[in-house]
Every structure is written in C-alpha cells, then in structure tokens.
C-alpha cells in the first residue's frame, strides 16, 4: 500500500508530448497552436535540456513574519479601503482593496504573518501579473531564496518561476483521466527538499470561465483533531520524502532534470516557526516511509493520516480563480490539490513563486541546527 508516486498523475507543470515546439535557444516549449492563443507569452514554460543546477544546501532561515506588527497595521492600515473576510473560521481569508505589488517591506512582513495565521489568503483584483517575470522574481526574493524546481517548466531566463500550463486541446484535457477516475493529488510542494518552501504565491494568468479551482486542507486542525494518545505516538516519528519518482518519470517522458533528485527526512509533526503551532507534515506525493517503523506499520499509519486530512471536508476550503486573483498559502501547514473539472478545451496558465523556508523541525529549539537529525540519516545509510 505504498503511496502513489506524484508523476503517475497528470501534472501540467511537467513535460508531456503536447510540448512539441522549441525556442530559438533549443529549449522545449508548448505547441505553436497554444503559443498563438496564450495572452501572457513572457510567462510561457520552457524545458532546457542543457540547464543544470548544483545541489541545494542547508541554510539558516528567519521568517519575515517574525518582524511583523502583531496588529498587521502596515498591511491593513486603519484608514485603508480594504475588506477582509474569512473563507472558513479556521482556514483562509479573502482580501479586496490591497494591492500586493505596492506593498512596503513592512507590509510584506505583515503579509508573511497573516499567511502563517490564516494558512491561505486570496487576493482579488490584483495587477501583480502585469509587471512581468522579473518583477515576480524580485518580489518573491524578499521572503527568502527562491526555489528552482528540478523538472517543471519555467520562462526562459527565469528558472525561479514554476509554470503550470494546460493547453486548449481535447487530447490534453482527456489525458488527465485516461488511467484514473480523478486527478486529485493532495500535497505540499517539493517537501523532499532540505529547506522546503514556506510562503507560496500562485497567480492564474488565464483559465476556463468556471472550474479549475484549488482545494486546500488545514494540517494544524488535522493534528488537533487527533486524540491525545495518537498525538503523543506521532511525536518523534520522521518521514522519508523523495524526488526520485518525479525525476525518473519526467526523464522517461522526454523532459529535463535540472538538478539530481534528493531524499530527505522530516518530522511527521513539526512546529511552525511563526505561530508556534504543531501540525502534521505529510505528503502522499513524496512521502514514502516512516523511518522508525516497519513497512506495513508505516503504510498503515500514513494511509490513516492521508485519509484523515483528505476526507475531512470540515477542515478544507476551495479557492475559486477569478480574473486577477493571486493566492498565497503556507506550504508548511497546508496541503493542496488542483481540480480539473471543466469539459471544454481551454488554456489554463499560471505561475508560482516559492521562497524557501526553514528546515522542518519538531521543536523550534532545533531551528537552524545544521546537524538536526544527523543520526536518522546515518541509520538510513547503514
């Protein structure tokens, strides 16, 4: 009952046979037909087989949310013309009247705190995408080093941007369900990295008139729902996360691998560096085994926890993509999945900015310790 590898599901950020054109530099890109329809050519994905990056290394990280004003007065000034409403009581807020592109550094600090507190924040009526890829890269870099995905598409010259693109063809739309009855794939992004992303920006440039929403689940609340006895049992357990399946299947499809795949060990229950709340840190897409348990024990416990998070609709929300919407989420304390539910061929084009964060720890007293879990890695290598 081992978890299903991520790449067995249709992933619009990865290489597929529909990407059958090349740029002047020789990189793979989407078809000519889809390029002609795209409204944001500067954000179109490319896959350059000659683009290689060295392994990522551990670094100390200090969250911008720790510098914020507790009252969020820089993000939401008392005399401001903004509206903030909760999507659900414990997860998600929707904001109107705040322009992300115009925020000061102090307001960005408040933004980091607000996203940590609410898990998901939906900003409407934004001009963020109109400033182009360079602006997006510079903006995201304020919050931390930007993650460069090892296999996904990115605009030429801007590998820090992760592009998702579904073409307007019946074949590509139907391919999502050729071998599956659904394409839901709950995950947190690239949890296999030693320093996975913290805050994530996602902007849909164009999409179907209806459909294509993103669903989120709250792993803080999921942890709180467990009995004290089970919470205690999960303490001290660690999960092996790996990028190997994603890299292997992408390479087999003719795509690229910019950086060699890695595997890392993270606590099953981690403590958030800003809110100090404990939450589950699990990932059906990349999490393979609880290293302290035997295979059958690990499979059974992980499957229970995956099902607990994925089927508890009372700790989830559904974010609807309206024009000029930017959604920010905490990649530590939430998991998410795209939804493919439209039935007429339509472009869906989006970009993601993923500042890396701290190495996950079960207690913030271990935050930024370069030797954290060294004994776990030693036991795996033997």
Tab-separated table of N, CA and C in Angstrom, residues 90-235:
chain	number	residue	atom	x	y	z
A	90	UNK	N	-11.396	28.689	10.452
A	90	UNK	CA	-10.032	28.345	10.842
A	90	UNK	C	-9.045	28.323	9.694
A	91	UNK	N	-9.518	28.431	8.462
A	91	UNK	CA	-8.621	28.372	7.313
A	91	UNK	C	-9.087	29.333	6.241
A	92	UNK	N	-8.201	30.236	5.845
A	92	UNK	CA	-8.446	31.043	4.671
A	92	UNK	C	-9.116	32.379	4.902
A	93	UNK	N	-8.613	33.404	4.227
A	93	UNK	CA	-9.223	34.729	4.188
A	93	UNK	C	-9.209	35.245	2.769
A	94	UNK	N	-10.199	36.072	2.438
A	94	UNK	CA	-10.256	36.739	1.142
A	94	UNK	C	-10.090	38.229	1.358
A	95	UNK	N	-9.238	38.856	0.541
A	95	UNK	CA	-8.899	40.266	0.723
A	95	UNK	C	-9.180	41.032	-0.561
A	96	UNK	N	-9.836	42.172	-0.410
A	96	UNK	CA	-10.022	43.123	-1.504
A	96	UNK	C	-9.526	44.484	-1.031
A	97	UNK	N	-9.035	45.297	-1.973
A	97	UNK	CA	-8.615	46.647	-1.627
A	97	UNK	C	-7.172	46.756	-1.183
A	98	UNK	N	-6.383	45.694	-1.301
A	98	UNK	CA	-4.950	45.726	-1.015
A	98	UNK	C	-4.229	45.279	-2.279
A	99	UNK	N	-3.310	46.109	-2.765
A	99	UNK	CA	-2.573	45.785	-3.993
A	99	UNK	C	-1.201	45.226	-3.610
A	100	UNK	N	-1.003	43.947	-3.854
A	100	UNK	CA	0.249	43.286	-3.461
A	100	UNK	C	1.467	43.972	-4.062
A	101	UNK	N	1.362	44.401	-5.292
A	101	UNK	CA	2.513	44.983	-5.988
A	101	UNK	C	3.008	46.269	-5.341
A	102	UNK	N	2.188	46.908	-4.528
A	102	UNK	CA	2.532	48.203	-3.955
A	102	UNK	C	2.947	48.131	-2.483
A	103	UNK	N	3.087	46.943	-1.930
A	103	UNK	CA	3.368	46.823	-0.503
A	103	UNK	C	4.787	47.252	-0.154
A	104	UNK	N	4.930	47.943	0.968
A	104	UNK	CA	6.250	48.251	1.527
A	104	UNK	C	6.839	46.999	2.155
A	105	UNK	N	8.118	47.046	2.508
A	105	UNK	CA	8.733	45.910	3.186
A	105	UNK	C	8.027	45.613	4.503
A	106	UNK	N	7.623	46.636	5.210
A	106	UNK	CA	6.923	46.437	6.483
A	106	UNK	C	5.582	45.731	6.261
A	107	UNK	N	4.896	46.111	5.186
A	107	UNK	CA	3.628	45.458	4.868
A	107	UNK	C	3.857	44.015	4.413
A	108	UNK	N	4.962	43.751	3.733
A	108	UNK	CA	5.288	42.376	3.348
A	108	UNK	C	5.549	41.509	4.577
A	109	UNK	N	6.160	42.082	5.593
A	109	UNK	CA	6.356	41.337	6.842
A	109	UNK	C	5.008	40.970	7.452
A	110	UNK	N	4.092	41.939	7.469
A	110	UNK	CA	2.739	41.662	7.966
A	110	UNK	C	2.062	40.593	7.121
A	111	UNK	N	2.303	40.653	5.814
A	111	UNK	CA	1.724	39.663	4.906
A	111	UNK	C	2.194	38.263	5.279
A	112	UNK	N	3.481	38.111	5.554
A	112	UNK	CA	4.020	36.802	5.933
A	112	UNK	C	3.356	36.294	7.213
A	113	UNK	N	3.125	37.176	8.176
A	113	UNK	CA	2.458	36.780	9.413
A	113	UNK	C	1.008	36.402	9.143
A	114	UNK	N	0.321	37.188	8.330
A	114	UNK	CA	-1.094	36.933	8.044
A	114	UNK	C	-1.273	35.583	7.354
A	115	UNK	N	-0.401	35.272	6.396
A	115	UNK	CA	-0.487	33.982	5.705
A	115	UNK	C	-0.205	32.842	6.683
A	116	UNK	N	0.755	33.025	7.575
A	116	UNK	CA	1.037	31.995	8.586
A	116	UNK	C	-0.169	31.768	9.489
A	117	UNK	N	-0.870	32.834	9.823
A	117	UNK	CA	-2.028	32.721	10.721
A	117	UNK	C	-3.237	32.110	10.034
A	118	UNK	N	-3.481	32.476	8.781
A	118	UNK	CA	-4.704	32.059	8.090
A	118	UNK	C	-4.509	30.867	7.158
A	119	UNK	N	-3.255	30.509	6.862
A	119	UNK	CA	-2.989	29.345	6.028
A	119	UNK	C	-3.111	29.609	4.545
A	120	UNK	N	-4.217	30.219	4.122
A	120	UNK	CA	-4.477	30.560	2.720
A	120	UNK	C	-5.076	31.970	2.685
A	121	UNK	N	-4.564	32.826	1.793
A	121	UNK	CA	-5.113	34.182	1.640
A	121	UNK	C	-5.332	34.440	0.153
A	122	UNK	N	-6.565	34.813	-0.193
A	122	UNK	CA	-6.977	35.020	-1.582
A	122	UNK	C	-7.092	36.519	-1.824
A	123	UNK	N	-6.228	37.061	-2.675
A	123	UNK	CA	-6.250	38.482	-3.002
A	123	UNK	C	-6.930	38.674	-4.356
A	124	UNK	N	-7.969	39.495	-4.377
A	124	UNK	CA	-8.715	39.780	-5.608
A	124	UNK	C	-8.247	41.103	-6.233
A	125	UNK	N	-8.531	41.231	-7.527
A	125	UNK	CA	-8.333	42.477	-8.276
A	125	UNK	C	-6.886	42.960	-8.231
A	126	UNK	N	-5.972	42.053	-8.530
A	126	UNK	CA	-4.550	42.367	-8.462
A	126	UNK	C	-3.965	42.708	-9.827
A	127	UNK	N	-2.932	43.579	-9.817
A	127	UNK	CA	-2.187	43.880	-11.043
A	127	UNK	C	-0.837	43.172	-11.049
A	128	UNK	N	-0.642	42.259	-10.143
A	128	UNK	CA	0.641	41.596	-9.891
A	128	UNK	C	1.234	40.997	-11.172
A	129	UNK	N	0.422	40.324	-11.960
A	129	UNK	CA	0.919	39.627	-13.145
A	129	UNK	C	1.331	40.565	-14.264
A	130	UNK	N	0.839	41.784	-14.248
A	130	UNK	CA	1.080	42.709	-15.354
A	130	UNK	C	2.506	43.235	-15.382
A	131	UNK	N	3.254	43.032	-14.305
A	131	UNK	CA	4.615	43.570	-14.228
A	131	UNK	C	5.666	42.621	-14.793
A	132	UNK	N	5.292	41.402	-15.136
A	132	UNK	CA	6.209	40.500	-15.808
A	132	UNK	C	7.030	39.618	-14.886
A	133	UNK	N	7.782	38.682	-15.474
A	133	UNK	CA	8.525	37.692	-14.691
A	133	UNK	C	9.609	38.282	-13.792
A	134	UNK	N	10.340	39.284	-14.270
A	134	UNK	CA	11.430	39.839	-13.454
A	134	UNK	C	10.894	40.456	-12.170
A	135	UNK	N	9.788	41.166	-12.272
A	135	UNK	CA	9.175	41.741	-11.080
A	135	UNK	C	8.768	40.644	-10.105
A	136	UNK	N	8.165	39.565	-10.620
A	136	UNK	CA	7.724	38.463	-9.762
A	136	UNK	C	8.895	37.833	-9.028
A	137	UNK	N	10.009	37.642	-9.727
A	137	UNK	CA	11.197	37.062	-9.102
A	137	UNK	C	11.742	37.985	-8.018
A	138	UNK	N	11.871	39.259	-8.315
A	138	UNK	CA	12.391	40.207	-7.330
A	138	UNK	C	11.466	40.310	-6.121
A	139	UNK	N	10.172	40.302	-6.373
A	139	UNK	CA	9.198	40.405	-5.282
A	139	UNK	C	9.304	39.207	-4.347
A	140	UNK	N	9.261	38.013	-4.928
A	140	UNK	CA	9.308	36.819	-4.102
A	140	UNK	C	10.593	36.665	-3.325
A	141	UNK	N	11.700	37.187	-3.879
A	141	UNK	CA	13.000	37.042	-3.230
A	141	UNK	C	13.073	37.767	-1.899
A	142	UNK	N	12.181	38.712	-1.673
A	142	UNK	CA	12.179	39.393	-0.375
A	142	UNK	C	11.940	38.414	0.766
A	143	UNK	N	11.155	37.389	0.521
A	143	UNK	CA	10.732	36.480	1.584
A	143	UNK	C	11.726	35.333	1.809
A	144	UNK	N	12.651	35.121	0.874
A	144	UNK	CA	13.627	34.057	1.034
A	144	UNK	C	14.176	33.636	-0.318
A	145	UNK	N	15.206	32.794	-0.320
A	145	UNK	CA	15.754	32.303	-1.594
A	145	UNK	C	14.678	31.568	-2.385
A	146	UNK	N	14.556	31.867	-3.666
A	146	UNK	CA	13.505	31.257	-4.460
A	146	UNK	C	13.898	29.844	-4.886
A	147	UNK	N	12.953	28.924	-4.724
A	147	UNK	CA	13.195	27.548	-5.115
A	147	UNK	C	13.156	27.420	-6.625
A	148	UNK	N	14.156	26.742	-7.189
A	148	UNK	CA	14.172	26.398	-8.608
A	148	UNK	C	13.789	24.936	-8.724
A	149	UNK	N	12.660	24.680	-9.345
A	149	UNK	CA	12.152	23.311	-9.420
A	149	UNK	C	13.041	22.465	-10.326
A	150	UNK	N	13.312	21.223	-9.939
A	150	UNK	CA	14.235	20.402	-10.736
A	150	UNK	C	13.684	19.939	-12.080
A	151	UNK	N	12.362	19.902	-12.262
A	151	UNK	CA	11.824	19.326	-13.502
A	151	UNK	C	10.732	20.141	-14.174
A	152	UNK	N	10.165	21.138	-13.552
A	152	UNK	CA	8.995	21.816	-14.113
A	152	UNK	C	9.384	22.830	-15.178
A	153	UNK	N	8.382	23.326	-15.912
A	153	UNK	CA	8.609	24.347	-16.909
A	153	UNK	C	8.800	25.710	-16.275
A	154	UNK	N	9.584	26.569	-16.946
A	154	UNK	CA	9.819	27.929	-16.452
A	154	UNK	C	10.033	28.858	-17.638
A	155	UNK	N	9.751	30.158	-17.488
A	155	UNK	CA	10.005	31.093	-18.584
A	155	UNK	C	11.508	31.182	-18.863
A	156	UNK	N	11.863	31.364	-20.112
A	156	UNK	CA	13.288	31.481	-20.435
A	156	UNK	C	13.900	32.660	-19.676
A	157	UNK	N	15.005	32.373	-18.996
A	157	UNK	CA	15.690	33.402	-18.229
A	157	UNK	C	15.225	33.529	-16.801
A	158	UNK	N	14.146	32.823	-16.443
A	158	UNK	CA	13.603	32.940	-15.088
A	158	UNK	C	13.278	31.561	-14.517
A	159	UNK	N	14.290	30.747	-14.238
A	159	UNK	CA	14.041	29.397	-13.723
A	159	UNK	C	13.409	29.387	-12.336
A	160	UNK	N	13.416	30.535	-11.651
A	160	UNK	CA	12.816	30.607	-10.315
A	160	UNK	C	11.288	30.564	-10.351
A	161	UNK	N	10.692	30.721	-11.520
A	161	UNK	CA	9.234	30.678	-11.640
A	161	UNK	C	8.806	29.288	-12.103
A	162	UNK	N	7.833	28.743	-11.431
A	162	UNK	CA	7.282	27.422	-11.738
A	162	UNK	C	5.989	27.651	-12.511
A	163	UNK	N	5.937	27.152	-13.741
A	163	UNK	CA	4.789	27.407	-14.612
A	163	UNK	C	3.924	26.156	-14.717
A	164	UNK	N	2.619	26.333	-14.596
A	164	UNK	CA	1.678	25.266	-14.938
A	164	UNK	C	0.920	25.716	-16.183
A	165	UNK	N	0.776	24.783	-17.127
A	165	UNK	CA	0.132	25.122	-18.387
A	165	UNK	C	-0.630	23.916	-18.914
A	166	UNK	N	-1.933	24.063	-19.066
A	166	UNK	CA	-2.763	23.054	-19.729
A	166	UNK	C	-3.254	23.652	-21.039
A	167	UNK	N	-2.930	22.985	-22.136
A	167	UNK	CA	-3.279	23.511	-23.444
A	167	UNK	C	-4.755	23.371	-23.776
A	168	UNK	N	-5.168	24.123	-24.780
A	168	UNK	CA	-6.576	24.109	-25.202
A	168	UNK	C	-6.781	23.033	-26.261
A	169	UNK	N	-6.540	21.794	-25.869
A	169	UNK	CA	-6.766	20.680	-26.788
A	169	UNK	C	-7.563	19.606	-26.067
A	170	UNK	N	-8.437	18.956	-26.808
A	170	UNK	CA	-9.263	17.890	-26.240
A	170	UNK	C	-8.389	16.740	-25.744
A	171	UNK	N	-7.333	16.441	-26.489
A	171	UNK	CA	-6.447	15.345	-26.106
A	171	UNK	C	-5.800	15.598	-24.752
A	172	UNK	N	-5.298	16.811	-24.543
A	172	UNK	CA	-4.635	17.111	-23.271
A	172	UNK	C	-5.629	17.114	-22.119
A	173	UNK	N	-6.824	17.631	-22.353
A	173	UNK	CA	-7.836	17.635	-21.302
A	173	UNK	C	-8.211	16.212	-20.906
A	174	UNK	N	-8.402	15.360	-21.900
A	174	UNK	CA	-8.813	13.984	-21.611
A	174	UNK	C	-7.691	13.144	-21.017
A	175	UNK	N	-6.441	13.537	-21.246
A	175	UNK	CA	-5.319	12.737	-20.746
A	175	UNK	C	-5.280	12.675	-19.225
A	176	UNK	N	-5.882	13.667	-18.573
A	176	UNK	CA	-5.892	13.668	-17.103
A	176	UNK	C	-6.662	12.490	-16.539
A	177	UNK	N	-7.569	11.918	-17.341
A	177	UNK	CA	-8.417	10.837	-16.835
A	177	UNK	C	-8.292	9.556	-17.665
A	178	UNK	N	-7.229	9.452	-18.425
A	178	UNK	CA	-7.038	8.253	-19.237
A	178	UNK	C	-6.889	6.998	-18.379
A	179	UNK	N	-6.198	7.112	-17.252
A	179	UNK	CA	-5.940	5.935	-16.428
A	179	UNK	C	-6.437	6.092	-15.003
A	180	UNK	N	-7.150	7.190	-14.703
A	180	UNK	CA	-7.620	7.443	-13.338
A	180	UNK	C	-9.056	7.968	-13.376
A	181	UNK	N	-9.768	7.749	-12.289
A	181	UNK	CA	-11.130	8.279	-12.200
A	181	UNK	C	-11.151	9.696	-11.656
A	182	UNK	N	-10.051	10.134	-11.071
A	182	UNK	CA	-9.935	11.534	-10.656
A	182	UNK	C	-8.469	11.921	-10.707
A	183	UNK	N	-8.223	13.216	-10.641
A	183	UNK	CA	-6.846	13.708	-10.724
A	183	UNK	C	-6.460	14.491	-9.474
A	184	UNK	N	-7.155	14.219	-8.367
A	184	UNK	CA	-6.842	14.902	-7.116
A	184	UNK	C	-5.534	14.342	-6.566
A	185	UNK	N	-4.627	15.251	-6.205
A	185	UNK	CA	-3.305	14.850	-5.725
A	185	UNK	C	-2.893	15.781	-4.591
A	186	UNK	N	-3.340	15.482	-3.382
A	186	UNK	CA	-3.025	16.303	-2.219
A	186	UNK	C	-1.518	16.281	-1.954
A	187	UNK	N	-0.940	17.453	-1.708
A	187	UNK	CA	0.494	17.517	-1.453
A	187	UNK	C	0.857	18.896	-0.912
A	188	UNK	N	2.041	18.988	-0.342
A	188	UNK	CA	2.697	20.280	-0.176
A	188	UNK	C	3.880	20.268	-1.140
A	189	UNK	N	4.249	21.424	-1.653
A	189	UNK	CA	5.194	21.474	-2.763
A	189	UNK	C	6.606	21.081	-2.340
A	190	UNK	N	7.216	20.260	-3.166
A	190	UNK	CA	8.617	19.831	-3.075
A	190	UNK	C	9.092	19.598	-1.639
A	191	UNK	N	8.309	18.828	-0.892
A	191	UNK	CA	8.659	18.554	0.506
A	191	UNK	C	9.927	17.728	0.621
A	192	UNK	N	10.431	17.209	-0.502
A	192	UNK	CA	11.665	16.427	-0.473
A	192	UNK	C	12.912	17.285	-0.281
A	193	UNK	N	12.802	18.606	-0.428
A	193	UNK	CA	13.971	19.463	-0.239
A	193	UNK	C	14.336	19.560	1.249
A	194	UNK	N	15.607	19.842	1.516
A	194	UNK	CA	16.044	20.006	2.908
A	194	UNK	C	15.408	21.250	3.518
A	195	UNK	N	15.307	22.309	2.727
A	195	UNK	CA	14.620	23.545	3.124
A	195	UNK	C	13.446	23.753	2.167
A	196	UNK	N	12.294	23.124	2.429
A	196	UNK	CA	11.152	23.274	1.511
A	196	UNK	C	10.601	24.703	1.540
A	197	UNK	N	9.743	25.043	0.579
A	197	UNK	CA	9.147	26.378	0.557
A	197	UNK	C	8.301	26.667	1.795
A	198	UNK	N	8.170	27.958	2.099
A	198	UNK	CA	7.329	28.406	3.223
A	198	UNK	C	6.097	29.086	2.661
A	199	UNK	N	6.140	30.373	2.401
A	199	UNK	CA	5.019	31.065	1.764
A	199	UNK	C	5.071	30.802	0.259
A	200	UNK	N	3.908	30.654	-0.380
A	200	UNK	CA	3.840	30.393	-1.817
A	200	UNK	C	2.873	31.381	-2.455
A	201	UNK	N	3.282	31.953	-3.594
A	201	UNK	CA	2.438	32.840	-4.390
A	201	UNK	C	1.998	32.086	-5.637
A	202	UNK	N	0.716	32.144	-5.976
A	202	UNK	CA	0.225	31.472	-7.181
A	202	UNK	C	-0.742	32.414	-7.883
A	203	UNK	N	-0.463	32.654	-9.154
A	203	UNK	CA	-1.295	33.561	-9.939
A	203	UNK	C	-1.734	32.864	-11.209
A	204	UNK	N	-3.040	32.747	-11.432
A	204	UNK	CA	-3.575	32.172	-12.659
A	204	UNK	C	-3.720	33.289	-13.686
A	205	UNK	N	-2.952	33.192	-14.764
A	205	UNK	CA	-2.953	34.211	-15.800
A	205	UNK	C	-4.200	34.130	-16.673
A	206	UNK	N	-4.599	32.914	-17.023
A	206	UNK	CA	-5.844	32.697	-17.756
A	206	UNK	C	-6.309	31.269	-17.505
A	207	UNK	N	-7.621	31.091	-17.587
A	207	UNK	CA	-8.190	29.780	-17.313
A	207	UNK	C	-9.615	29.698	-17.804
A	208	UNK	N	-10.267	28.559	-17.579
A	208	UNK	CA	-11.655	28.405	-18.008
A	208	UNK	C	-12.570	29.362	-17.262
A	209	UNK	N	-13.717	29.627	-17.857
A	209	UNK	CA	-14.667	30.548	-17.217
A	209	UNK	C	-15.127	30.024	-15.868
A	210	UNK	N	-15.292	28.730	-15.763
A	210	UNK	CA	-15.644	28.097	-14.495
A	210	UNK	C	-14.829	26.816	-14.373
A	211	UNK	N	-14.457	26.501	-13.135
A	211	UNK	CA	-13.680	25.300	-12.899
A	211	UNK	C	-12.203	25.615	-12.713
A	212	UNK	N	-11.431	24.572	-12.452
A	212	UNK	CA	-10.002	24.753	-12.241
A	212	UNK	C	-9.644	25.337	-10.894
A	213	UNK	N	-10.519	25.154	-9.904
A	213	UNK	CA	-10.246	25.679	-8.565
A	213	UNK	C	-9.066	24.952	-7.922
A	214	UNK	N	-8.607	25.466	-6.786
A	214	UNK	CA	-7.597	24.796	-5.978
A	214	UNK	C	-8.195	24.512	-4.610
A	215	UNK	N	-8.002	23.288	-4.113
A	215	UNK	CA	-8.526	22.915	-2.801
A	215	UNK	C	-7.372	22.838	-1.802
A	216	UNK	N	-7.665	23.213	-0.572
A	216	UNK	CA	-6.662	23.259	0.487
A	216	UNK	C	-7.188	22.546	1.732
A	217	UNK	N	-6.274	21.969	2.492
A	217	UNK	CA	-6.616	21.358	3.771
A	217	UNK	C	-5.666	21.869	4.848
A	218	UNK	N	-6.193	21.995	6.046
A	218	UNK	CA	-5.502	22.600	7.178
A	218	UNK	C	-4.877	21.507	8.044
A	219	UNK	N	-3.548	21.369	8.013
A	219	UNK	CA	-2.912	20.297	8.776
A	219	UNK	C	-2.690	20.661	10.238
A	220	UNK	N	-2.885	21.935	10.589
A	220	UNK	CA	-2.897	22.306	12.016
A	220	UNK	C	-4.154	21.736	12.667
A	221	UNK	N	-5.298	22.003	12.045
A	221	UNK	CA	-6.556	21.487	12.573
A	221	UNK	C	-6.590	19.967	12.501
A	222	UNK	N	-6.009	19.395	11.458
A	222	UNK	CA	-5.969	17.934	11.346
A	222	UNK	C	-5.226	17.315	12.519
A	223	UNK	N	-4.137	17.938	12.935
A	223	UNK	CA	-3.388	17.450	14.095
A	223	UNK	C	-4.214	17.596	15.371
A	224	UNK	N	-4.895	18.739	15.529
A	224	UNK	CA	-5.685	18.974	16.736
A	224	UNK	C	-6.846	17.990	16.860
A	225	UNK	N	-7.354	17.489	15.755
A	225	UNK	CA	-8.485	16.559	15.784
A	225	UNK	C	-8.085	15.173	16.319
A	226	UNK	N	-6.813	14.850	16.281
A	226	UNK	CA	-6.372	13.533	16.736
A	226	UNK	C	-6.473	13.425	18.254
A	227	UNK	N	-6.651	12.238	18.735
A	227	UNK	CA	-6.706	12.013	20.185
A	227	UNK	C	-5.345	12.323	20.810
A	228	UNK	N	-5.313	12.744	22.080
A	228	UNK	CA	-4.028	12.996	22.748
A	228	UNK	C	-3.102	11.788	22.696
A	229	UNK	N	-3.669	10.585	22.782
A	229	UNK	CA	-2.845	9.379	22.754
A	229	UNK	C	-2.148	9.227	21.401
A	230	UNK	N	-2.881	9.487	20.307
A	230	UNK	CA	-2.260	9.357	18.994
A	230	UNK	C	-1.289	10.507	18.736
A	231	UNK	N	-1.638	11.703	19.188
A	231	UNK	CA	-0.703	12.811	19.058
A	231	UNK	C	0.632	12.462	19.712
A	232	UNK	N	0.562	11.884	20.902
A	232	UNK	CA	1.783	11.513	21.613
A	232	UNK	C	2.566	10.449	20.853
A	233	UNK	N	1.852	9.515	20.222
A	233	UNK	CA	2.538	8.445	19.486
A	233	UNK	C	3.236	8.979	18.242
A	234	UNK	N	2.689	10.026	17.634
A	234	UNK	CA	3.299	10.569	16.423
A	234	UNK	C	4.556	11.384	16.713
A	235	UNK	N	4.674	11.872	17.937
A	235	UNK	CA	5.859	12.635	18.312
A	235	UNK	C	7.098	11.757	18.152
